[in-house]
PDB file of C-alpha atoms in Angstrom:
ATOM      1  CA  UNK A   1     -33.676   8.025 -16.191  1.00  0.00           C
ATOM      2  CA  UNK A   2     -32.960  11.134 -18.182  1.00  0.00           C
ATOM      3  CA  UNK A   3     -29.230  11.737 -18.643  1.00  0.00           C
ATOM      4  CA  UNK A   4     -28.900  15.522 -18.337  1.00  0.00           C
ATOM      5  CA  UNK A   5     -26.160  17.419 -20.205  1.00  0.00           C
ATOM      6  CA  UNK A   6     -24.711  18.696 -16.914  1.00  0.00           C
ATOM      7  CA  UNK A   7     -23.913  15.140 -15.743  1.00  0.00           C
ATOM      8  CA  UNK A   8     -26.935  14.776 -13.439  1.00  0.00           C
ATOM      9  CA  UNK A   9     -29.767  12.253 -13.651  1.00  0.00           C
ATOM     10  CA  UNK A  10     -33.490  12.979 -13.607  1.00  0.00           C
ATOM     11  CA  UNK A  11     -35.277   9.903 -12.263  1.00  0.00           C
ATOM     12  CA  UNK A  12     -38.994   9.626 -13.022  1.00  0.00           C
ATOM     13  CA  UNK A  13     -39.551   6.209 -11.428  1.00  0.00           C
ATOM     14  CA  UNK A  14     -37.661   4.192  -8.850  1.00  0.00           C
ATOM     15  CA  UNK A  15     -38.371   0.712  -7.542  1.00  0.00           C
ATOM     16  CA  UNK A  16     -41.987   0.810  -8.661  1.00  0.00           C
ATOM     17  CA  UNK A  17     -42.617   4.282  -7.247  1.00  0.00           C
ATOM     18  CA  UNK A  18     -43.769   6.821  -9.807  1.00  0.00           C
ATOM     19  CA  UNK A  19     -45.733  10.049  -9.908  1.00  0.00           C
ATOM     20  CA  UNK A  20     -43.145  11.994  -7.934  1.00  0.00           C
ATOM     21  CA  UNK A  21     -39.856  12.534  -9.770  1.00  0.00           C
ATOM     22  CA  UNK A  22     -36.594  12.090  -7.907  1.00  0.00           C
ATOM     23  CA  UNK A  23     -34.333  14.976  -8.845  1.00  0.00           C
ATOM     24  CA  UNK A  24     -31.360  15.129  -6.504  1.00  0.00           C
ATOM     25  CA  UNK A  25     -28.315  17.068  -7.771  1.00  0.00           C
ATOM     26  CA  UNK A  26     -26.038  14.366  -6.355  1.00  0.00           C
ATOM     27  CA  UNK A  27     -27.551  11.745  -8.740  1.00  0.00           C
ATOM     28  CA  UNK A  28     -24.865  11.793 -11.423  1.00  0.00           C
ATOM     29  CA  UNK A  29     -23.581   9.995 -14.492  1.00  0.00           C
ATOM     30  CA  UNK A  30     -20.320   9.964 -16.424  1.00  0.00           C
ATOM     31  CA  UNK A  31     -18.915   8.122 -19.407  1.00  0.00           C
ATOM     32  CA  UNK A  32     -15.208   7.289 -19.181  1.00  0.00           C
ATOM     33  CA  UNK A  33     -14.265   5.576 -22.425  1.00  0.00           C
ATOM     34  CA  UNK A  34     -16.786   2.742 -22.630  1.00  0.00           C
ATOM     35  CA  UNK A  35     -17.517   2.689 -18.873  1.00  0.00           C
ATOM     36  CA  UNK A  36     -20.796   4.262 -17.798  1.00  0.00           C
ATOM     37  CA  UNK A  37     -20.809   5.244 -14.126  1.00  0.00           C
ATOM     38  CA  UNK A  38     -23.900   6.257 -12.123  1.00  0.00           C
ATOM     39  CA  UNK A  39     -24.241   7.507  -8.561  1.00  0.00           C
ATOM     40  CA  UNK A  40     -27.732   7.351  -7.087  1.00  0.00           C
ATOM     41  CA  UNK A  41     -28.044   9.103  -3.739  1.00  0.00           C
ATOM     42  CA  UNK A  42     -30.402   9.725  -0.825  1.00  0.00           C
ATOM     43  CA  UNK A  43     -31.772   6.173  -1.021  1.00  0.00           C
ATOM     44  CA  UNK A  44     -33.213   5.540   2.419  1.00  0.00           C
ATOM     45  CA  UNK A  45     -30.890   3.628   4.756  1.00  0.00           C
ATOM     46  CA  UNK A  46     -28.191   2.766   2.169  1.00  0.00           C
ATOM     47  CA  UNK A  47     -27.582   6.436   1.308  1.00  0.00           C
ATOM     48  CA  UNK A  48     -26.143   5.870  -2.185  1.00  0.00           C
ATOM     49  CA  UNK A  49     -25.385   3.281  -4.836  1.00  0.00           C
ATOM     50  CA  UNK A  50     -22.407   3.542  -7.204  1.00  0.00           C
ATOM     51  CA  UNK A  51     -22.981   1.539 -10.388  1.00  0.00           C
ATOM     52  CA  UNK A  52     -20.858   0.890 -13.464  1.00  0.00           C
ATOM     53  CA  UNK A  53     -21.260  -0.959 -16.722  1.00  0.00           C
ATOM     54  CA  UNK A  54     -19.926  -1.151 -20.259  1.00  0.00           C
ATOM     55  CA  UNK A  55     -21.597   1.124 -22.808  1.00  0.00           C
ATOM     56  CA  UNK A  56     -21.233  -0.004 -26.419  1.00  0.00           C
ATOM     57  CA  UNK A  57     -23.612   2.516 -27.997  1.00  0.00           C
ATOM     58  CA  UNK A  58     -26.666   0.286 -27.716  1.00  0.00           C
ATOM     59  CA  UNK A  59     -28.883  -1.059 -24.978  1.00  0.00           C
ATOM     60  CA  UNK A  60     -29.289  -2.960 -22.770  1.00  0.00           C
ATOM     61  CA  UNK A  61     -26.491  -1.925 -20.421  1.00  0.00           C
ATOM     62  CA  UNK A  62     -25.854  -4.288 -17.529  1.00  0.00           C
ATOM     63  CA  UNK A  63     -24.734  -2.397 -14.427  1.00  0.00           C
ATOM     64  CA  UNK A  64     -23.331  -3.636 -11.092  1.00  0.00           C
ATOM     65  CA  UNK A  65     -22.544  -1.684  -7.966  1.00  0.00           C
ATOM     66  CA  UNK A  66     -21.966  -1.162  -4.285  1.00  0.00           C
ATOM     67  CA  UNK A  67     -23.887   0.902  -1.778  1.00  0.00           C
ATOM     68  CA  UNK A  68     -22.779   3.664   0.577  1.00  0.00           C
ATOM     69  CA  UNK A  69     -21.931   1.231   3.368  1.00  0.00           C
ATOM     70  CA  UNK A  70     -19.807  -1.044   1.139  1.00  0.00           C
ATOM     71  CA  UNK A  71     -22.287  -3.835   0.414  1.00  0.00           C
ATOM     72  CA  UNK A  72     -22.090  -5.196  -3.135  1.00  0.00           C
ATOM     73  CA  UNK A  73     -24.432  -7.220  -5.277  1.00  0.00           C
ATOM     74  CA  UNK A  74     -26.570  -4.431  -6.724  1.00  0.00           C
ATOM     75  CA  UNK A  75     -27.541  -4.930 -10.351  1.00  0.00           C
ATOM     76  CA  UNK A  76     -29.530  -2.892 -12.828  1.00  0.00           C
ATOM     77  CA  UNK A  77     -30.280  -3.213 -16.524  1.00  0.00           C
ATOM     78  CA  UNK A  78     -30.738  -0.004 -18.507  1.00  0.00           C
ATOM     79  CA  UNK A  79     -32.722  -0.116 -21.742  1.00  0.00           C
ATOM     80  CA  UNK A  80     -33.476   2.781 -24.029  1.00  0.00           C
ATOM     81  CA  UNK A  81     -37.158   3.590 -24.063  1.00  0.00           C
TER      82      UNK A  81
END
């Protein structure tokens, strides 16, 4: 992910798929205090995933979330590359 200054995300790889960047304006990020929040959208049948995690200034950041139909259990680990 590239965290753009305008609060959007530029995704170069997703779930093993690469070569075609995913650049949807509704993929967003925000930092509220130490809480990092991401919204990933237009993801096939689940439509979107809302993730949050604690940002302490270093990586990794462990994120958990729910999808657009209310199912939970999504996890993601962000590391700075």
